[in-house]
Amino acid sequence: MTSSGSQSFGQTEINWDKLDKRKFYVVGAGLFTGVTVALYPVSVVKTRLQVATKDSVEKSAFSVVRGLLKSEGVPGLYRGFGTVITGAIPARVIFMTSLETTKAAAFKMIEPFKFSEPTQAAIANGLAGMTSSLFSQAVFVPIDVVSQKLMVQGYAGHAKYSGGLDVARKLVKADGIRGLYRGFGLSVMTYSPSSAVWWASYGSSQRVIWRSLGYGTEQNKALVPDPWTVVLVQASGGIVAGSVASCITTPLDTIKTRLQVLGHEKRETAGQVVRKLIAEDGWKGFYRGLGPRFVSMSAWGTSMILAYEYLKRLCAKDYA
């Protein structure tokens, strides 16, 4: 059980060709659905903060949560969840398949350059993250557009809908199919770099952490970490990756979100959204929802990576 381009860390990584694919997808769908259920409210809070106007009463994560619970109870924290979970499974399948196959190919491609292990991991994981995000956006963007409209319906003057199908029908009626892909360019510009940064940070930070713990060195090549150490290192890598990615990509995410939730009569351009944000809050307006997005990316990333690494171990054909 070795890892492409990283023999020293073979005890903690599992190759794509060593996985039972059917089990990987079936069990993975259940695992990631559970993680989505647990962390979805953070996405709702982040989205509502990003679309708030300067006159909005709810200007903090706490006030958004309090307002939703007061008006709708716990279901208010799960607005648009049905739409998201319907599209999340196929999008996740596409993402996971592309991620693993691209990562394996990237490691082989850069092996002749003899980069250090952290650099190899950053390049291979970054390329894999960007590629897999590009493929999955075709499925995810329409789901994102519909779910975000449901998240903010009735908030700060936004329209109300009877459900996801109602949103989709009205978008198609007003703008055609392209209405479902509003903000697609910005989504690609946001999620692809974000995915690249996240996976690059995760891959390289893991190597650095392992090295700092004394694993993978010339003196300790045969040293095998215990399962809890593996989990802690992977979780630490997820937190580092979430921190880096959220700080770099939040401005683009804010612009994208505001474009996607605009009403049919408000067809603002990205430039107009930028000018409006600056006029309302100055440059700090681009970092609206940074706190919830940082929590979201760190929590999502850490939970997802632990579930993902556990899933790979569970589905490895020769894992003991």
mmCIF file of N, CA, C and O in Angstrom, residues 213-270:
data_model
loop_
_atom_site.group_PDB
_atom_site.id
_atom_site.type_symbol
_atom_site.label_atom_id
_atom_site.label_comp_id
_atom_site.label_asym_id
_atom_site.label_seq_id
_atom_site.Cartn_x
_atom_site.Cartn_y
_atom_site.Cartn_z
ATOM 1 N N LEU A 213 7.064 15.475 13.279
ATOM 2 C CA LEU A 213 6.843 14.408 14.260
ATOM 3 C C LEU A 213 7.874 13.290 14.138
ATOM 4 O O LEU A 213 7.855 12.333 14.914
ATOM 5 N N GLY A 214 8.757 13.416 13.131
ATOM 6 C CA GLY A 214 9.830 12.441 12.988
ATOM 7 C C GLY A 214 9.527 11.281 12.058
ATOM 8 O O GLY A 214 10.326 10.341 11.941
ATOM 9 N N TYR A 215 8.393 11.332 11.362
ATOM 10 C CA TYR A 215 8.041 10.255 10.423
ATOM 11 C C TYR A 215 8.574 10.585 9.030
ATOM 12 O O TYR A 215 8.640 11.740 8.626
ATOM 13 N N GLY A 216 8.927 9.555 8.274
ATOM 14 C CA GLY A 216 9.347 9.737 6.890
ATOM 15 C C GLY A 216 10.769 10.219 6.733
ATOM 16 O O GLY A 216 11.183 10.527 5.624
ATOM 17 N N THR A 217 11.522 10.304 7.819
ATOM 18 C CA THR A 217 12.925 10.721 7.718
ATOM 19 C C THR A 217 13.795 9.512 7.405
ATOM 20 O O THR A 217 13.353 8.367 7.485
ATOM 21 N N GLU A 218 15.046 9.776 7.045
ATOM 22 C CA GLU A 218 15.968 8.684 6.716
ATOM 23 C C GLU A 218 16.138 7.727 7.888
ATOM 24 O O GLU A 218 16.245 6.524 7.725
ATOM 25 N N GLN A 219 16.140 8.279 9.104
ATOM 26 C CA GLN A 219 16.345 7.454 10.286
ATOM 27 C C GLN A 219 15.109 6.647 10.663
ATOM 28 O O GLN A 219 15.208 5.613 11.330
ATOM 29 N N ASN A 220 13.933 7.130 10.274
ATOM 30 C CA ASN A 220 12.690 6.477 10.707
ATOM 31 C C ASN A 220 11.796 6.071 9.534
ATOM 32 O O ASN A 220 10.583 6.229 9.586
ATOM 33 N N LYS A 221 12.402 5.566 8.468
ATOM 34 C CA LYS A 221 11.623 5.194 7.281
ATOM 35 C C LYS A 221 10.575 4.121 7.586
ATOM 36 O O LYS A 221 9.506 4.092 6.991
ATOM 37 N N ALA A 222 10.930 3.210 8.505
ATOM 38 C CA ALA A 222 10.042 2.082 8.783
ATOM 39 C C ALA A 222 9.049 2.387 9.908
ATOM 40 O O ALA A 222 8.202 1.546 10.230
ATOM 41 N N LEU A 223 9.113 3.591 10.498
ATOM 42 C CA LEU A 223 8.239 3.942 11.616
ATOM 43 C C LEU A 223 6.798 4.111 11.122
ATOM 44 O O LEU A 223 6.526 4.873 10.207
ATOM 45 N N VAL A 224 5.873 3.362 11.739
ATOM 46 C CA VAL A 224 4.466 3.393 11.321
ATOM 47 C C VAL A 224 3.641 4.097 12.397
ATOM 48 O O VAL A 224 3.656 3.686 13.561
ATOM 49 N N PRO A 225 2.918 5.176 12.053
ATOM 50 C CA PRO A 225 2.115 5.897 13.046
ATOM 51 C C PRO A 225 0.890 5.104 13.472
ATOM 52 O O PRO A 225 0.342 4.318 12.690
ATOM 53 N N ASP A 226 0.437 5.324 14.703
ATOM 54 C CA ASP A 226 -0.791 4.663 15.160
ATOM 55 C C ASP A 226 -1.992 5.380 14.546
ATOM 56 O O ASP A 226 -1.885 6.526 14.103
ATOM 57 N N PRO A 227 -3.158 4.729 14.504
ATOM 58 C CA PRO A 227 -4.342 5.307 13.842
ATOM 59 C C PRO A 227 -4.737 6.689 14.365
ATOM 60 O O PRO A 227 -5.141 7.554 13.587
ATOM 61 N N TRP A 228 -4.636 6.926 15.683
ATOM 62 C CA TRP A 228 -5.031 8.212 16.230
ATOM 63 C C TRP A 228 -4.090 9.326 15.796
ATOM 64 O O TRP A 228 -4.517 10.463 15.580
ATOM 65 N N THR A 229 -2.814 9.006 15.656
ATOM 66 C CA THR A 229 -1.860 10.007 15.162
ATOM 67 C C THR A 229 -2.192 10.387 13.726
ATOM 68 O O THR A 229 -2.148 11.557 13.345
ATOM 69 N N VAL A 230 -2.551 9.388 12.924
ATOM 70 C CA VAL A 230 -2.952 9.639 11.534
ATOM 71 C C VAL A 230 -4.142 10.587 11.492
ATOM 72 O O VAL A 230 -4.171 11.567 10.736
ATOM 73 N N VAL A 231 -5.153 10.313 12.319
ATOM 74 C CA VAL A 231 -6.364 11.140 12.352
ATOM 75 C C VAL A 231 -6.038 12.576 12.766
ATOM 76 O O VAL A 231 -6.515 13.537 12.159
ATOM 77 N N LEU A 232 -5.208 12.733 13.786
ATOM 78 C CA LEU A 232 -4.852 14.065 14.273
ATOM 79 C C LEU A 232 -4.082 14.860 13.222
ATOM 80 O O LEU A 232 -4.318 16.066 13.042
ATOM 81 N N VAL A 233 -3.160 14.193 12.524
ATOM 82 C CA VAL A 233 -2.393 14.881 11.478
ATOM 83 C C VAL A 233 -3.311 15.288 10.333
ATOM 84 O O VAL A 233 -3.222 16.409 9.812
ATOM 85 N N GLN A 234 -4.216 14.397 9.936
ATOM 86 C CA GLN A 234 -5.141 14.717 8.846
ATOM 87 C C GLN A 234 -6.077 15.848 9.235
ATOM 88 O O GLN A 234 -6.364 16.739 8.441
ATOM 89 N N ALA A 235 -6.563 15.832 10.486
ATOM 90 C CA ALA A 235 -7.441 16.904 10.962
ATOM 91 C C ALA A 235 -6.693 18.236 11.006
ATOM 92 O O ALA A 235 -7.234 19.272 10.598
ATOM 93 N N SER A 236 -5.459 18.216 11.457
ATOM 94 C CA SER A 236 -4.642 19.446 11.502
ATOM 95 C C SER A 236 -4.421 19.987 10.095
ATOM 96 O O SER A 236 -4.505 21.199 9.857
ATOM 97 N N GLY A 237 -4.153 19.092 9.156
ATOM 98 C CA GLY A 237 -3.990 19.502 7.758
ATOM 99 C C GLY A 237 -5.264 20.127 7.210
ATOM 100 O O GLY A 237 -5.215 21.115 6.464
ATOM 101 N N GLY A 238 -6.413 19.583 7.602
ATOM 102 C CA GLY A 238 -7.695 20.130 7.157
ATOM 103 C C GLY A 238 -7.946 21.526 7.690
ATOM 104 O O GLY A 238 -8.445 22.401 6.978
ATOM 105 N N ILE A 239 -7.585 21.769 8.951
ATOM 106 C CA ILE A 239 -7.762 23.091 9.553
ATOM 107 C C ILE A 239 -6.848 24.113 8.879
ATOM 108 O O ILE A 239 -7.265 25.233 8.559
ATOM 109 N N VAL A 240 -5.595 23.738 8.653
ATOM 110 C CA VAL A 240 -4.655 24.633 7.961
ATOM 111 C C VAL A 240 -5.180 24.968 6.568
ATOM 112 O O VAL A 240 -5.183 26.135 6.146
ATOM 113 N N ALA A 241 -5.640 23.946 5.846
ATOM 114 C CA ALA A 241 -6.131 24.154 4.483
ATOM 115 C C ALA A 241 -7.355 25.066 4.469
ATOM 116 O O ALA A 241 -7.476 25.954 3.618
ATOM 117 N N GLY A 242 -8.279 24.859 5.417
ATOM 118 C CA GLY A 242 -9.473 25.702 5.490
ATOM 119 C C GLY A 242 -9.141 27.141 5.792
ATOM 120 O O GLY A 242 -9.737 28.067 5.231
ATOM 121 N N SER A 243 -8.171 27.361 6.662
ATOM 122 C CA SER A 243 -7.762 28.726 7.020
ATOM 123 C C SER A 243 -7.186 29.455 5.814
ATOM 124 O O SER A 243 -7.573 30.595 5.511
ATOM 125 N N VAL A 244 -6.284 28.809 5.114
ATOM 126 C CA VAL A 244 -5.636 29.427 3.962
ATOM 127 C C VAL A 244 -6.640 29.709 2.844
ATOM 128 O O VAL A 244 -6.719 30.822 2.292
ATOM 129 N N ALA A 245 -7.457 28.710 2.520
ATOM 130 C CA ALA A 245 -8.403 28.846 1.403
ATOM 131 C C ALA A 245 -9.472 29.897 1.682
ATOM 132 O O ALA A 245 -9.839 30.671 0.789
ATOM 133 N N SER A 246 -9.990 29.955 2.904
ATOM 134 C CA SER A 246 -11.056 30.922 3.211
ATOM 135 C C SER A 246 -10.542 32.355 3.141
ATOM 136 O O SER A 246 -11.232 33.247 2.636
ATOM 137 N N CYS A 247 -9.337 32.593 3.626
ATOM 138 C CA CYS A 247 -8.775 33.945 3.594
ATOM 139 C C CYS A 247 -8.527 34.417 2.160
ATOM 140 O O CYS A 247 -8.725 35.589 1.837
ATOM 141 N N ILE A 248 -8.103 33.514 1.296
ATOM 142 C CA ILE A 248 -7.762 33.891 -0.075
ATOM 143 C C ILE A 248 -8.985 34.086 -0.954
ATOM 144 O O ILE A 248 -9.027 35.000 -1.793
ATOM 145 N N THR A 249 -10.025 33.267 -0.766
ATOM 146 C CA THR A 249 -11.125 33.234 -1.749
ATOM 147 C C THR A 249 -12.441 33.846 -1.279
ATOM 148 O O THR A 249 -13.388 33.905 -2.060
ATOM 149 N N THR A 250 -12.538 34.338 -0.040
ATOM 150 C CA THR A 250 -13.805 34.907 0.436
ATOM 151 C C THR A 250 -14.306 36.084 -0.409
ATOM 152 O O THR A 250 -15.507 36.162 -0.688
ATOM 153 N N PRO A 251 -13.456 37.038 -0.850
ATOM 154 C CA PRO A 251 -13.976 38.136 -1.668
ATOM 155 C C PRO A 251 -14.714 37.662 -2.928
ATOM 156 O O PRO A 251 -15.801 38.158 -3.241
ATOM 157 N N LEU A 252 -14.137 36.705 -3.647
ATOM 158 C CA LEU A 252 -14.806 36.185 -4.848
ATOM 159 C C LEU A 252 -16.097 35.468 -4.486
ATOM 160 O O LEU A 252 -17.097 35.554 -5.204
ATOM 161 N N ASP A 253 -16.106 34.749 -3.361
ATOM 162 C CA ASP A 253 -17.305 34.029 -2.937
ATOM 163 C C ASP A 253 -18.431 35.006 -2.597
ATOM 164 O O ASP A 253 -19.601 34.750 -2.900
ATOM 165 N N THR A 254 -18.091 36.127 -1.987
ATOM 166 C CA THR A 254 -19.099 37.136 -1.647
ATOM 167 C C THR A 254 -19.738 37.712 -2.912
ATOM 168 O O THR A 254 -20.959 37.841 -3.013
ATOM 169 N N ILE A 255 -18.913 38.058 -3.892
ATOM 170 C CA ILE A 255 -19.428 38.599 -5.160
ATOM 171 C C ILE A 255 -20.301 37.567 -5.861
ATOM 172 O O ILE A 255 -21.397 37.869 -6.335
ATOM 173 N N LYS A 256 -19.827 36.331 -5.930
ATOM 174 C CA LYS A 256 -20.573 35.248 -6.582
ATOM 175 C C LYS A 256 -21.940 35.046 -5.930
ATOM 176 O O LYS A 256 -22.966 34.937 -6.604
ATOM 177 N N THR A 257 -21.958 35.012 -4.596
ATOM 178 C CA THR A 257 -23.207 34.776 -3.874
ATOM 179 C C THR A 257 -24.217 35.881 -4.146
ATOM 180 O O THR A 257 -25.400 35.611 -4.399
ATOM 181 N N ARG A 258 -23.768 37.121 -4.124
ATOM 182 C CA ARG A 258 -24.690 38.237 -4.368
ATOM 183 C C ARG A 258 -25.223 38.225 -5.794
ATOM 184 O O ARG A 258 -26.387 38.544 -6.041
ATOM 185 N N LEU A 259 -24.395 37.844 -6.766
ATOM 186 C CA LEU A 259 -24.869 37.714 -8.145
ATOM 187 C C LEU A 259 -25.925 36.628 -8.273
ATOM 188 O O LEU A 259 -26.915 36.777 -8.986
ATOM 189 N N GLN A 260 -25.722 35.510 -7.567
ATOM 190 C CA GLN A 260 -26.611 34.365 -7.710
ATOM 191 C C GLN A 260 -27.974 34.568 -7.070
ATOM 192 O O GLN A 260 -28.956 33.962 -7.493
ATOM 193 N N VAL A 261 -28.058 35.414 -6.046
ATOM 194 C CA VAL A 261 -29.340 35.566 -5.355
ATOM 195 C C VAL A 261 -30.115 36.805 -5.782
ATOM 196 O O VAL A 261 -31.190 37.078 -5.263
ATOM 197 N N LEU A 262 -29.585 37.570 -6.745
ATOM 198 C CA LEU A 262 -30.311 38.738 -7.236
ATOM 199 C C LEU A 262 -31.641 38.329 -7.842
ATOM 200 O O LEU A 262 -31.765 37.278 -8.462
ATOM 201 N N GLY A 263 -32.653 39.187 -7.676
ATOM 202 C CA GLY A 263 -33.951 38.928 -8.275
ATOM 203 C C GLY A 263 -33.886 39.021 -9.790
ATOM 204 O O GLY A 263 -32.918 39.527 -10.353
ATOM 205 N N HIS A 264 -34.944 38.551 -10.436
ATOM 206 C CA HIS A 264 -34.963 38.544 -11.908
ATOM 207 C C HIS A 264 -34.874 39.955 -12.487
ATOM 208 O O HIS A 264 -34.373 40.165 -13.576
ATOM 209 N N GLU A 265 -35.386 40.937 -11.719
ATOM 210 C CA GLU A 265 -35.402 42.303 -12.233
ATOM 211 C C GLU A 265 -34.096 43.045 -11.951
ATOM 212 O O GLU A 265 -33.899 44.156 -12.387
ATOM 213 N N LYS A 266 -33.201 42.427 -11.171
ATOM 214 C CA LYS A 266 -31.949 43.089 -10.795
ATOM 215 C C LYS A 266 -30.758 42.395 -11.437
ATOM 216 O O LYS A 266 -30.092 41.588 -10.817
ATOM 217 N N ARG A 267 -30.503 42.675 -12.680
ATOM 218 C CA ARG A 267 -29.408 42.000 -13.376
ATOM 219 C C ARG A 267 -28.127 42.831 -13.283
ATOM 220 O O ARG A 267 -27.707 43.446 -14.252
ATOM 221 N N GLU A 268 -27.549 42.863 -12.107
ATOM 222 C CA GLU A 268 -26.313 43.604 -11.920
ATOM 223 C C GLU A 268 -25.132 42.797 -12.443
ATOM 224 O O GLU A 268 -25.146 41.574 -12.459
ATOM 225 N N THR A 269 -24.112 43.510 -12.855
ATOM 226 C CA THR A 269 -22.885 42.848 -13.289
ATOM 227 C C THR A 269 -21.958 42.688 -12.086
ATOM 228 O O THR A 269 -22.192 43.274 -11.018
ATOM 229 N N ALA A 270 -20.894 41.915 -12.283
ATOM 230 C CA ALA A 270 -19.923 41.729 -11.206
ATOM 231 C C ALA A 270 -19.315 43.074 -10.800
ATOM 232 O O ALA A 270 -19.101 43.351 -9.610
#
